[in-house]
PDB file of C-alpha atoms in Angstrom:
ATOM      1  CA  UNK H   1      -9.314  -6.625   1.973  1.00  0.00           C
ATOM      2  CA  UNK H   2     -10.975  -4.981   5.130  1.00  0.00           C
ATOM      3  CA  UNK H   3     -10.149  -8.126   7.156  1.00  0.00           C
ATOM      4  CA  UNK H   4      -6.271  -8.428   6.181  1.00  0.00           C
ATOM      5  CA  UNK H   5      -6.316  -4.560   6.651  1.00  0.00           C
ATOM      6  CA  UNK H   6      -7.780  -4.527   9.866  1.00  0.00           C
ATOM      7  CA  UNK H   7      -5.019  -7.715  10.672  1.00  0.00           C
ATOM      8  CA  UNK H   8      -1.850  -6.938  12.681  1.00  0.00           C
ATOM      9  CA  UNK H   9      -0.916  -9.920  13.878  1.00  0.00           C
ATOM     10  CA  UNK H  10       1.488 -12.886  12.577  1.00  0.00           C
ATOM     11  CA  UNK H  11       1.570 -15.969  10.638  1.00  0.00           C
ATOM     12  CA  UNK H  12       1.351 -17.541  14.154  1.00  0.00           C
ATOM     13  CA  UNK H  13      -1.754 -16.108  15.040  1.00  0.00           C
ATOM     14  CA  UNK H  14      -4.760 -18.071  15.469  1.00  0.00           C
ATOM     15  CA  UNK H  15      -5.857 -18.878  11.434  1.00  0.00           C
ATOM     16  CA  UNK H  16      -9.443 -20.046  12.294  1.00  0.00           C
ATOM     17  CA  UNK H  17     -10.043 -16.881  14.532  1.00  0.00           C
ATOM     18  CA  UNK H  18      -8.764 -14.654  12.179  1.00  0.00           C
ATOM     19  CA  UNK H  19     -11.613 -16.489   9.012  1.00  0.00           C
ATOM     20  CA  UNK H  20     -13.838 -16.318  11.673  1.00  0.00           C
ATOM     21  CA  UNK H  21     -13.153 -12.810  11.950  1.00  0.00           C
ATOM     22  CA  UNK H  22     -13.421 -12.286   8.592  1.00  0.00           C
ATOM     23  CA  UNK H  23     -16.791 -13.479   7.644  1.00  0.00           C
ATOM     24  CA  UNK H  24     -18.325 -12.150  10.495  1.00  0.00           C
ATOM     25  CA  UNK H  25     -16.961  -8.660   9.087  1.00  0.00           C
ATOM     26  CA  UNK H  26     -18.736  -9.205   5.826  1.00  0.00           C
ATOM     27  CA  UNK H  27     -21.718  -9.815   7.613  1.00  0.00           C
ATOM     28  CA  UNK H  28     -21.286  -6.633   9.480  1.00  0.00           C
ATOM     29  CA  UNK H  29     -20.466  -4.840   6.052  1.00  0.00           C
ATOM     30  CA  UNK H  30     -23.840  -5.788   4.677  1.00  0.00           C
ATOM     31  CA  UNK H  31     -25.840  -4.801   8.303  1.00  0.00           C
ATOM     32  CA  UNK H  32     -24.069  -1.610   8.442  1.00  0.00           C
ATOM     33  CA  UNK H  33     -25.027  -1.099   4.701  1.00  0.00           C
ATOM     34  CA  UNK H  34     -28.493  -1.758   5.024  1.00  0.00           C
ATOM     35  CA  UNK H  35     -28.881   0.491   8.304  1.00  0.00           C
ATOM     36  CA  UNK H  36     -27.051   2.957   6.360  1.00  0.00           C
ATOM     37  CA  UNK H  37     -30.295   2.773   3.757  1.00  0.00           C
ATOM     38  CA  UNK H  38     -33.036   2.813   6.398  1.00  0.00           C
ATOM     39  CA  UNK H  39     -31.058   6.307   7.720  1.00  0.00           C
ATOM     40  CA  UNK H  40     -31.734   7.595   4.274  1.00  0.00           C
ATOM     41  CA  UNK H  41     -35.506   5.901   4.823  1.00  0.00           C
ATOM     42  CA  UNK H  42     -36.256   7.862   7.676  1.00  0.00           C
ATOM     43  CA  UNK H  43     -35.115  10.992   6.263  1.00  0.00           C
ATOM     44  CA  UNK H  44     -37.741  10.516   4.016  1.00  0.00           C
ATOM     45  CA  UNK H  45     -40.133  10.350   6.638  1.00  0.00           C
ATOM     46  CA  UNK H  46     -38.945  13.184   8.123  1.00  0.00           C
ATOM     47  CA  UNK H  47     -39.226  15.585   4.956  1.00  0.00           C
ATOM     48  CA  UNK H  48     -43.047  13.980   4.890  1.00  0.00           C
ATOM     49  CA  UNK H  49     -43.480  14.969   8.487  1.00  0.00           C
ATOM     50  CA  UNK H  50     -41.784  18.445   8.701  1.00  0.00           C
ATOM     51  CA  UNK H  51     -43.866  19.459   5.381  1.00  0.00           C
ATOM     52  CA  UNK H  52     -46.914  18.602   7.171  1.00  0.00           C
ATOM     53  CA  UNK H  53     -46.067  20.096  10.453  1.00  0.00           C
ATOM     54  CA  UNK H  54     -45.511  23.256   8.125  1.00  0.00           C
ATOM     55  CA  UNK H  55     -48.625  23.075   6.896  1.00  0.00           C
ATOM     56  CA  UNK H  56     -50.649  22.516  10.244  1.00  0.00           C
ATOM     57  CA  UNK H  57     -49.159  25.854  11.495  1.00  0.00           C
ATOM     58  CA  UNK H  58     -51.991  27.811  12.899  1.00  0.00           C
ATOM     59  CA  UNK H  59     -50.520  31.033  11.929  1.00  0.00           C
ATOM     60  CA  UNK H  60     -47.815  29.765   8.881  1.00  0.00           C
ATOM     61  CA  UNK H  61     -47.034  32.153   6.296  1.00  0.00           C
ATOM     62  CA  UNK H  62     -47.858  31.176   2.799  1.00  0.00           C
ATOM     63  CA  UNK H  63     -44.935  29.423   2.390  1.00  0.00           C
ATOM     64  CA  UNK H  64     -45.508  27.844   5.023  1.00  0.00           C
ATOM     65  CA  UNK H  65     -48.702  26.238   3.530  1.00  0.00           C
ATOM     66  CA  UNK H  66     -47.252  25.776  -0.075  1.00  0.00           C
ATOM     67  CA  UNK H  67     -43.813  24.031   1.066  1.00  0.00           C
ATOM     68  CA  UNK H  68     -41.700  22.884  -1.669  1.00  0.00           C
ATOM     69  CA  UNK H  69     -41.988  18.925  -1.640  1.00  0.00           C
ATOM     70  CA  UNK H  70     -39.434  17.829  -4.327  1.00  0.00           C
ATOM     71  CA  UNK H  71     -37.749  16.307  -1.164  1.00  0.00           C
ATOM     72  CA  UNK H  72     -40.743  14.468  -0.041  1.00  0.00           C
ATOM     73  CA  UNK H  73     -41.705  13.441  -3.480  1.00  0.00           C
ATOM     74  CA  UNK H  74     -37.965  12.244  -4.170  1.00  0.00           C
ATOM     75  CA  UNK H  75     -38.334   9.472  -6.373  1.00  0.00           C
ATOM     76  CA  UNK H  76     -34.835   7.434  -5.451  1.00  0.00           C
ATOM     77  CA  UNK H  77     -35.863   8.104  -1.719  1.00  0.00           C
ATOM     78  CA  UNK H  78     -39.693   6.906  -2.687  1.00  0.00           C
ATOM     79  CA  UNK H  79     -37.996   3.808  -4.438  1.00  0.00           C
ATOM     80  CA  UNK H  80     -35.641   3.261  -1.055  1.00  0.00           C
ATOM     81  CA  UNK H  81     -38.789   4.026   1.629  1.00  0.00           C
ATOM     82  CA  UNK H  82     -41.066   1.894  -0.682  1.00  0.00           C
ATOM     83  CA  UNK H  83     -39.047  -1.134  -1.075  1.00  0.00           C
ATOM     84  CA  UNK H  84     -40.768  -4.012   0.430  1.00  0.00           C
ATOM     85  CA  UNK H  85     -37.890  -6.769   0.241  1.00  0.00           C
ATOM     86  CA  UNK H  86     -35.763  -4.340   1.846  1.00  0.00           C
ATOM     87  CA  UNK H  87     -38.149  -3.384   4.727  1.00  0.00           C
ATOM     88  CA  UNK H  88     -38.384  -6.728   5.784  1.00  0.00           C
ATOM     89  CA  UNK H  89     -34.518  -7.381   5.412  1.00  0.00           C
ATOM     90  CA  UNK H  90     -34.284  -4.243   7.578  1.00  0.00           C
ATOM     91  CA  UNK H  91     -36.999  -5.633  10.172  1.00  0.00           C
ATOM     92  CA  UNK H  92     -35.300  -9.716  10.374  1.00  0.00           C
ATOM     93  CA  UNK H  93     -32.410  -8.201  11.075  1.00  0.00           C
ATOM     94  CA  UNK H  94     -33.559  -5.333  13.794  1.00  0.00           C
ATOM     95  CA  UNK H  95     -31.501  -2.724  11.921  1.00  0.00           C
ATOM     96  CA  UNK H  96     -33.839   0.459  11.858  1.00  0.00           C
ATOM     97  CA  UNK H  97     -32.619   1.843  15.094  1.00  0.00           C
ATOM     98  CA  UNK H  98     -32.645   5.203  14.033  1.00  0.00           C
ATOM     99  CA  UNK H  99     -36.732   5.352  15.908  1.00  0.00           C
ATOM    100  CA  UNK H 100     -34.799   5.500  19.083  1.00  0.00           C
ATOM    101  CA  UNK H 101     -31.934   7.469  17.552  1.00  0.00           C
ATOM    102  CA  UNK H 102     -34.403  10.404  15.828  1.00  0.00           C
ATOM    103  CA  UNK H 103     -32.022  12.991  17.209  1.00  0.00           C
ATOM    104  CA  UNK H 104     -28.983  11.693  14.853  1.00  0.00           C
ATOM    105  CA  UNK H 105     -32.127  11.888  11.942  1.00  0.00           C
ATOM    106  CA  UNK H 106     -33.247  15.364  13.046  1.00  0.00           C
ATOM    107  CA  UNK H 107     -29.516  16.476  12.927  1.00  0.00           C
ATOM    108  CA  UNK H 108     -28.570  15.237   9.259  1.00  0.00           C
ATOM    109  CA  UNK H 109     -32.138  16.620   8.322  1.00  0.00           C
ATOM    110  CA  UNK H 110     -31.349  19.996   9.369  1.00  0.00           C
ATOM    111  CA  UNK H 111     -27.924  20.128   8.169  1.00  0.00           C
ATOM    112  CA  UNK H 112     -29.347  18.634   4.470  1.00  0.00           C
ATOM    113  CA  UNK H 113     -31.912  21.474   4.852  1.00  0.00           C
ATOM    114  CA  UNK H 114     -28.955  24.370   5.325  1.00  0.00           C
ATOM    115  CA  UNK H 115     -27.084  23.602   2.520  1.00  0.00           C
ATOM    116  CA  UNK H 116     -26.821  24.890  -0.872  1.00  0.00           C
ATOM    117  CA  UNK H 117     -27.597  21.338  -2.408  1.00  0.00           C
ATOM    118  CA  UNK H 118     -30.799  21.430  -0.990  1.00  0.00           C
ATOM    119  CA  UNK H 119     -30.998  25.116  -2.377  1.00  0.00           C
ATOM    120  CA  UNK H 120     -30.335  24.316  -5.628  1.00  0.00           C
ATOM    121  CA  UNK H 121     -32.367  21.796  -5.736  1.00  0.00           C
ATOM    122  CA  UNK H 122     -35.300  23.180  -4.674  1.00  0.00           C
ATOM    123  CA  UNK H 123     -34.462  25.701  -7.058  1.00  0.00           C
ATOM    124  CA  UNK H 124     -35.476  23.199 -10.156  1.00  0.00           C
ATOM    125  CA  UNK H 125     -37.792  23.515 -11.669  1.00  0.00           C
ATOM    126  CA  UNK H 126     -38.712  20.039 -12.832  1.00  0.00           C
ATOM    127  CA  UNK H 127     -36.137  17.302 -11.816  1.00  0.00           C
ATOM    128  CA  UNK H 128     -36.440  14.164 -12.854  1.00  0.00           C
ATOM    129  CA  UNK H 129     -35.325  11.076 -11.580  1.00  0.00           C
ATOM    130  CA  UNK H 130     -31.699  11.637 -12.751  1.00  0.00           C
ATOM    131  CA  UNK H 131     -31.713  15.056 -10.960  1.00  0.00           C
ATOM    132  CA  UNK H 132     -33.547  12.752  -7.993  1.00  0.00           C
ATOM    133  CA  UNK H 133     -30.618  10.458  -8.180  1.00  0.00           C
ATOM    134  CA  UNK H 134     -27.628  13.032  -7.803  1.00  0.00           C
ATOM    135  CA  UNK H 135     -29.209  14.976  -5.065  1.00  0.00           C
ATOM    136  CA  UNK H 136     -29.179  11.676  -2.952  1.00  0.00           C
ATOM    137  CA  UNK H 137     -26.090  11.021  -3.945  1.00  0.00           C
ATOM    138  CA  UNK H 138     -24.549  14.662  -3.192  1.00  0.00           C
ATOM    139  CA  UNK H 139     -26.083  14.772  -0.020  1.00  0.00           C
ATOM    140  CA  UNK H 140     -24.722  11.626   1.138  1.00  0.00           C
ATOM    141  CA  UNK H 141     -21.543  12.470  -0.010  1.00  0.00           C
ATOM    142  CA  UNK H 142     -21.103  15.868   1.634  1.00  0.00           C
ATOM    143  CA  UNK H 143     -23.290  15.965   4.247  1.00  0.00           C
ATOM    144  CA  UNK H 144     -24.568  12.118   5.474  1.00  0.00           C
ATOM    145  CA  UNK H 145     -21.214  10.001   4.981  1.00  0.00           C
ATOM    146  CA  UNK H 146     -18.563  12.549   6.873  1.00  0.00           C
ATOM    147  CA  UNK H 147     -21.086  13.717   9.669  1.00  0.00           C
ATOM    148  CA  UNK H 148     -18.622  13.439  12.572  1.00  0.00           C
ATOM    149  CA  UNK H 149     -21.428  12.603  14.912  1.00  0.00           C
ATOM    150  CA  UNK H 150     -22.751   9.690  12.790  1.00  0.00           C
ATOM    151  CA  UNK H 151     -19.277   8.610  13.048  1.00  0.00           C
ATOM    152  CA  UNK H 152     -19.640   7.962  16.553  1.00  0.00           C
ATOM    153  CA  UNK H 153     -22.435   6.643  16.592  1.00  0.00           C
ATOM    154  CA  UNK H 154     -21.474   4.260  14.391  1.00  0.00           C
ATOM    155  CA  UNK H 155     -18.089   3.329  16.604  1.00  0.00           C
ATOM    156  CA  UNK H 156     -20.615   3.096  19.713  1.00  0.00           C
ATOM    157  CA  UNK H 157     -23.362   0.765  17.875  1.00  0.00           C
ATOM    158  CA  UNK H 158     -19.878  -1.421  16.726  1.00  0.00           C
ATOM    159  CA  UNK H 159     -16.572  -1.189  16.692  1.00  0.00           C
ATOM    160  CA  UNK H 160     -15.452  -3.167  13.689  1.00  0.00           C
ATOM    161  CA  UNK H 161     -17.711  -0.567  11.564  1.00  0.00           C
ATOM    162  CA  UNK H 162     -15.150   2.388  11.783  1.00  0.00           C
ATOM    163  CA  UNK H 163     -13.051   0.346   9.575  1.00  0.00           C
ATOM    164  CA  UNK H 164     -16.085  -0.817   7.218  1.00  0.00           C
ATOM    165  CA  UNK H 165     -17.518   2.531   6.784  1.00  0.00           C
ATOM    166  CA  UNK H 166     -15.323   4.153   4.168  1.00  0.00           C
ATOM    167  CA  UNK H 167     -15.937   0.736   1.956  1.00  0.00           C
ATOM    168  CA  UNK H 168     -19.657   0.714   2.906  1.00  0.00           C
ATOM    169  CA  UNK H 169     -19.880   4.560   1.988  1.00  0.00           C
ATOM    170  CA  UNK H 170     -18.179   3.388  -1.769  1.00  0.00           C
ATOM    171  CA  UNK H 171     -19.844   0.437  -2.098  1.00  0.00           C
ATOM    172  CA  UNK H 172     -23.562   2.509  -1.253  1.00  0.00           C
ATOM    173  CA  UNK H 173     -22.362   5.020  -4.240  1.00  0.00           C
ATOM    174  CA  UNK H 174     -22.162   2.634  -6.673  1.00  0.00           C
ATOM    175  CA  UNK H 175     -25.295   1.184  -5.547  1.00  0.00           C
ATOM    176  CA  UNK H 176     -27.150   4.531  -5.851  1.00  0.00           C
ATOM    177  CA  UNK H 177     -25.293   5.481  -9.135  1.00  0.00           C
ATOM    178  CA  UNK H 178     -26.163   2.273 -10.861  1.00  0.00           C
ATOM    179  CA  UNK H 179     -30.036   3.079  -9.896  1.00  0.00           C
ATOM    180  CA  UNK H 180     -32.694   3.267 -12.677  1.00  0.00           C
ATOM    181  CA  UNK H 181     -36.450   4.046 -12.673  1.00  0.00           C
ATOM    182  CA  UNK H 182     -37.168   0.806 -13.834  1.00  0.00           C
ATOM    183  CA  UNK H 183     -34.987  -1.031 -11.683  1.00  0.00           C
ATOM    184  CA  UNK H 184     -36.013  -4.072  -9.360  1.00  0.00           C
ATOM    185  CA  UNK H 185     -36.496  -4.218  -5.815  1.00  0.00           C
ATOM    186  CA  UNK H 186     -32.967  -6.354  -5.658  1.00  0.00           C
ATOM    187  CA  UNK H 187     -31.086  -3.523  -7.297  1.00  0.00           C
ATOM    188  CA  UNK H 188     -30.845  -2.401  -3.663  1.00  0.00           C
ATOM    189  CA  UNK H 189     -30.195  -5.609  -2.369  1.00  0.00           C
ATOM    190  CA  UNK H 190     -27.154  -6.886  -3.799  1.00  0.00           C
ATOM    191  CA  UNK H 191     -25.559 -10.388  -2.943  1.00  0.00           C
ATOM    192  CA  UNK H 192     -22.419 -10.354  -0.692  1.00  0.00           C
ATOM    193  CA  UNK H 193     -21.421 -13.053  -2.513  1.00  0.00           C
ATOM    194  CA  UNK H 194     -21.978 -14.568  -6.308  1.00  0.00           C
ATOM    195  CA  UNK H 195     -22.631 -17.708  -5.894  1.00  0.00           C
ATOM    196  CA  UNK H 196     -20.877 -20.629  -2.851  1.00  0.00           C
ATOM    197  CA  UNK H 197     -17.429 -20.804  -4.937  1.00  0.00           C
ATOM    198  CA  UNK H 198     -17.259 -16.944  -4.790  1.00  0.00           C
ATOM    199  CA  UNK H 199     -17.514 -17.239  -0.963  1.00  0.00           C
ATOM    200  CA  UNK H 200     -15.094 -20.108  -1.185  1.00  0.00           C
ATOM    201  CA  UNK H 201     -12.266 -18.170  -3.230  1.00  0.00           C
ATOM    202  CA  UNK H 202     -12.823 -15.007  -0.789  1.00  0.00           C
ATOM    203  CA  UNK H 203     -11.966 -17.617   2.429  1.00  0.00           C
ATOM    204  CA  UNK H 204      -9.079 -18.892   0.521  1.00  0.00           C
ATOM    205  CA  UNK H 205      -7.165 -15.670  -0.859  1.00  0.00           C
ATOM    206  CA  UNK H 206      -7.367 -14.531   2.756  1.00  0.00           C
ATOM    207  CA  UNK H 207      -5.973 -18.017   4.306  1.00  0.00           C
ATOM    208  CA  UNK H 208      -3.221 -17.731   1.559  1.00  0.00           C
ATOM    209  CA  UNK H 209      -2.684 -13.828   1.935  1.00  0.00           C
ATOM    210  CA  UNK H 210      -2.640 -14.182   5.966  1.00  0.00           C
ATOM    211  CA  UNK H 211       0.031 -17.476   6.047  1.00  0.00           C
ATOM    212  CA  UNK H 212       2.465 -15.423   4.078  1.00  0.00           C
ATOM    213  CA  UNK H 213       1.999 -12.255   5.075  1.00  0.00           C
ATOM    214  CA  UNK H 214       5.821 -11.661   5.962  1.00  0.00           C
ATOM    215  CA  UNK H 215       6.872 -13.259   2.890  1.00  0.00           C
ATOM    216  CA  UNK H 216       4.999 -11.236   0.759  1.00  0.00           C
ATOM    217  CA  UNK H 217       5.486  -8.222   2.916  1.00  0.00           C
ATOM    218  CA  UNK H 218       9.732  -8.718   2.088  1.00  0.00           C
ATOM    219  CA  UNK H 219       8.531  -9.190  -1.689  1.00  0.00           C
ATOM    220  CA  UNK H 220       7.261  -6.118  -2.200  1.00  0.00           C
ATOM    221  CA  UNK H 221       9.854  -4.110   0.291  1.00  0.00           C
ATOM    222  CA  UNK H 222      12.437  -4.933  -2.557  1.00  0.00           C
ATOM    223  CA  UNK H 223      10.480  -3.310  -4.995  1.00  0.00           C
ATOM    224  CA  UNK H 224      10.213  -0.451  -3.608  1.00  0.00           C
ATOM    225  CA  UNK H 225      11.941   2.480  -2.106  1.00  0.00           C
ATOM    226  CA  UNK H 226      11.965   4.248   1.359  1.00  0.00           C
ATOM    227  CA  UNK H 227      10.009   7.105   0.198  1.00  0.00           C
ATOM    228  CA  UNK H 228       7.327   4.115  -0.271  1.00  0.00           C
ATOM    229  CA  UNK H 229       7.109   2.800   3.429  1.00  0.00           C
ATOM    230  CA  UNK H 230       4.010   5.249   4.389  1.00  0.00           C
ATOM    231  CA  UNK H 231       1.827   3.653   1.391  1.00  0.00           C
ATOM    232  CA  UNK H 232       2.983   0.253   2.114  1.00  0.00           C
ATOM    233  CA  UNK H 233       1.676   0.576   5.608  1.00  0.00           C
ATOM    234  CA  UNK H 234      -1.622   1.818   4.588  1.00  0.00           C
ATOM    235  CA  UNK H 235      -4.612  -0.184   2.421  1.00  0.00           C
ATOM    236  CA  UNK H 236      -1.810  -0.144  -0.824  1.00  0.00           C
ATOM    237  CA  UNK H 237       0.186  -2.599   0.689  1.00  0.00           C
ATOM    238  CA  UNK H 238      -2.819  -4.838   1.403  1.00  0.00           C
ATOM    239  CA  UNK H 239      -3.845  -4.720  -2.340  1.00  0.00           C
ATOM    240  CA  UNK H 240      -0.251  -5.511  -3.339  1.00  0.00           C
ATOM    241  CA  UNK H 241       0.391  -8.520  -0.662  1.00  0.00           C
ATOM    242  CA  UNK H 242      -3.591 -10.080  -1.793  1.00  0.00           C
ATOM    243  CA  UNK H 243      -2.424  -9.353  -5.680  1.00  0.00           C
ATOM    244  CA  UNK H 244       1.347 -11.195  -5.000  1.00  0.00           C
ATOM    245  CA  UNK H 245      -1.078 -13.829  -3.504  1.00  0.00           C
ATOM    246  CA  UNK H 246      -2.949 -14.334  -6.502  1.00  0.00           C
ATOM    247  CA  UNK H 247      -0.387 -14.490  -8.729  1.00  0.00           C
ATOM    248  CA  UNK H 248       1.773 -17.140  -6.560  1.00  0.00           C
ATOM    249  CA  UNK H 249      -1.247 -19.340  -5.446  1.00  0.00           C
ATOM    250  CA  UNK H 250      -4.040 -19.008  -7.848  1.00  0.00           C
ATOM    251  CA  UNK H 251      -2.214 -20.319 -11.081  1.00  0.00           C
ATOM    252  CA  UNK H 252      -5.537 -20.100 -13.024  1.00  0.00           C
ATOM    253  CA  UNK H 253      -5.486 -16.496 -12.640  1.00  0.00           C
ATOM    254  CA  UNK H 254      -3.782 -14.675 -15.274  1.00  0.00           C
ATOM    255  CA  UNK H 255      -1.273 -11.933 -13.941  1.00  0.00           C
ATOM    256  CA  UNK H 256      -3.561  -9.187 -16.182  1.00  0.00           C
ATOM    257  CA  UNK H 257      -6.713  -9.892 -15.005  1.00  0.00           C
ATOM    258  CA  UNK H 258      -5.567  -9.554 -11.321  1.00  0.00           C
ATOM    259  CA  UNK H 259      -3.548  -6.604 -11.553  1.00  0.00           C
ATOM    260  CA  UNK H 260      -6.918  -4.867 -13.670  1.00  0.00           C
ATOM    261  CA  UNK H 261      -8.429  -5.917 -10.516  1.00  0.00           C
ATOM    262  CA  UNK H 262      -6.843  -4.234  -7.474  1.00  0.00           C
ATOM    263  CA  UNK H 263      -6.126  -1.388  -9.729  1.00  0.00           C
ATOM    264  CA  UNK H 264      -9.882  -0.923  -9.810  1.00  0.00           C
ATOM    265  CA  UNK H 265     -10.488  -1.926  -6.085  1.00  0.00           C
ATOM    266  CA  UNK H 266      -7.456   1.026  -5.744  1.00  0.00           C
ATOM    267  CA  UNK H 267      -9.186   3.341  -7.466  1.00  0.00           C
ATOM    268  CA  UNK H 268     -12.459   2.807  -5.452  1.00  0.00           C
ATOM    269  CA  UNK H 269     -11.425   2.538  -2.102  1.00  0.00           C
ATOM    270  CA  UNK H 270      -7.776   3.973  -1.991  1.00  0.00           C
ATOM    271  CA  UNK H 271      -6.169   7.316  -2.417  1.00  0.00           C
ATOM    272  CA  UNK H 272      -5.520   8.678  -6.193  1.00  0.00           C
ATOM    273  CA  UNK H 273      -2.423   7.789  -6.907  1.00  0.00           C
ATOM    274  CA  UNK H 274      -2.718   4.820  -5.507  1.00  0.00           C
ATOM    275  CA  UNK H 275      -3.253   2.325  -8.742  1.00  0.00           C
ATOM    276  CA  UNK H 276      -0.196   4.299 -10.305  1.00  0.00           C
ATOM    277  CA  UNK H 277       1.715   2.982  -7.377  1.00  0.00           C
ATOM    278  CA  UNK H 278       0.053  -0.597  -7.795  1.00  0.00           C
ATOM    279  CA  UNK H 279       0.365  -1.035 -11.005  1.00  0.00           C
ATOM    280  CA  UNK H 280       3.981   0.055 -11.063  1.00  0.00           C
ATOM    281  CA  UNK H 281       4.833  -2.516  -8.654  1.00  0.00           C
ATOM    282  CA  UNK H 282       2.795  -5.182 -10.001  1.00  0.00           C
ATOM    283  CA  UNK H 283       4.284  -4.821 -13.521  1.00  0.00           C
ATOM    284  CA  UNK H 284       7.784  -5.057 -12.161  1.00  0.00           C
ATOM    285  CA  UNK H 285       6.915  -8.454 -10.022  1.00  0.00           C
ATOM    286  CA  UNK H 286       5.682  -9.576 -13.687  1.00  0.00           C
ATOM    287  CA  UNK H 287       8.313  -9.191 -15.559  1.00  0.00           C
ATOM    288  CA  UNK H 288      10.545 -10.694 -12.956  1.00  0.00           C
ATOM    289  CA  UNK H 289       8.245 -13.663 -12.913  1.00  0.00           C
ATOM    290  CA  UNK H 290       8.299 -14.075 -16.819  1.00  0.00           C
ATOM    291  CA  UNK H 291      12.193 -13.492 -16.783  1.00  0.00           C
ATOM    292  CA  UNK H 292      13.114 -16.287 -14.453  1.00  0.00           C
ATOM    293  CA  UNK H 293      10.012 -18.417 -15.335  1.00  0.00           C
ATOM    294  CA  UNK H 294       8.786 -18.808 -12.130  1.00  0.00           C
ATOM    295  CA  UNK H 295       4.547 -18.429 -10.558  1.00  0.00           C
ATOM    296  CA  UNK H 296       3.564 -19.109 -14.628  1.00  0.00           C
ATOM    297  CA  UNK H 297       0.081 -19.226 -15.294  1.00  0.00           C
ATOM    298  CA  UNK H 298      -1.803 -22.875 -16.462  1.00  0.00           C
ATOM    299  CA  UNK H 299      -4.316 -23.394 -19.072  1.00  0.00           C
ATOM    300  CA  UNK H 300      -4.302 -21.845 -22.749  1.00  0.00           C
ATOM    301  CA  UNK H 301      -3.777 -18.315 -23.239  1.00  0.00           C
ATOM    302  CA  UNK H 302      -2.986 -17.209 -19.597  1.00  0.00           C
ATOM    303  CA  UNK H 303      -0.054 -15.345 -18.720  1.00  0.00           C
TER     304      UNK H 303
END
């Protein structure tokens, strides 16, 4: 999706450049997840380290002795911080840069420190790991993922991750929201891929997609209206050009369980009336299909 998004070119364009392209950006997904996790790491650190800095004051007030710790003792971020697999996933793959970026750690800790989130939940009295779980998650929604300077950073460190970030940003969400006590060390770790024909399919609906990119692109313009030509430009005409793919050149695919599909991927990644749009579209194309009996489905039951 990123990699057909992030595509401007034509059919004529170099194909094997372009796959190359495209697994090298899933790679980079996954690096600029996992850096993403030892940011959230080091903030840890950081709550251990300013706590005891309060502490060591010479002349600190009592607070200053007694600070509140539910930050430190976090028990997603102690679950994160203490995971060994990904440590040393982090480590192969040099991706905790943030010791030579502290000041981008220091900022994000202060800011996190400010705001009311961190008020109110210092303001608990006992959380628990649910209450754990949503304060990580509110605080990288509000105040980690749309830090303008983190931006940046990220567009310095690599270019291609500007474009990955919003998906990365979802796609860490789900990982944190999915999160239980009891959950494994590879609940943080989750495989790019499923399994070697899940890699496969991925290379092949974005050959397909990217050789008839026009054609599918004059499909869809028939379907819809000129009021339509802003979404069509943006990541809703890339669902509807890799769904028109999969319905034309994946014949064991039934038309339903693709068009369930991007309407989810719309409703993750896209805007919020986005899988209205989709699904309006994709419905029409259907019907069409069915009337004139044409990109039919093979094997028993599919439609």
């Amino acid at each position: 999706m990123q990699s057909m998004y992030a595509f401007k070119g034509t059919e004529s364009d170099d194909l094997i450049k372009e796959q190359k392209f495209l697994l090298q950006s899933l790679d980079g997904m996954y690096d600029l997840y996992l850096s993403l996790l030892a940011l959230l790491t080091e903030l840890h650190k950081k709550s251990k380290s300013h706590n005891q800095k309060l502490q060591n004051k010479l002349l600190g007030t009592a607070a200053d002795k007694n600070p509140d710790l539910k930050f430190q003792e976090n028990q997603v971020l102690h679950a994160i911080s203490s995971n060994t697999m990904l440590k040393d996933v982090i480590s192969s793959q040099k991706l905790n840069f943030w010791d030579l970026e502290f000041d981008y750690v220091d900022l994000l800790f202060k800011a996190i420190l400010k705001s009311d989130i961190y008020k109110a939940y210092t303001e608990e009295e006992e959380p628990n790991f649910k209450r754990d779980k949503q304060f990580v998650i509110d605080i990288f929604t509000e105040i980690i993922a749309p830090n303008e300077k983190l931006f940046d950073f990220f567009e310095d460190k690599k270019l291609t991750w500007i474009d990955d970030l919003p998906v990365v940003n979802t796609a860490m969400l789900k990982v944190l929201r999915k999160l239980k006590l009891s959950s494994p060390e590879t609940a943080l770790l989750p495989d790019l891929y499923k399994d070697e024909e899940d890699r496969d399919f991925a290379i092949e609906l974005f050959k397909k997609t990217f050789l008839n990119n026009s054609k599918f692109a004059e499909e869809i313009s028939k379907k819809t209206t000129n009021w339509d030509s802003e979404r069509l430009a943006s990541l809703d005409g890339v669902l509807l050009k890799m769904a028109l793919c999969e319905f034309q050149k994946f014949p064991s695919i039934p038309h339903k369980v693709t068009i369930n599909e991007y309407l989810e991927i719309a409703k993750e990644y896209s805007t919020p009336k986005s899988s209205y749009f989709i699904n309006g579209i994709l419905d029409k194309i259907v019907k069409e299909y069915q009337a004139d009996n044409i990109h039919m489905k093979t094997g028993r039951g599919l439609m």
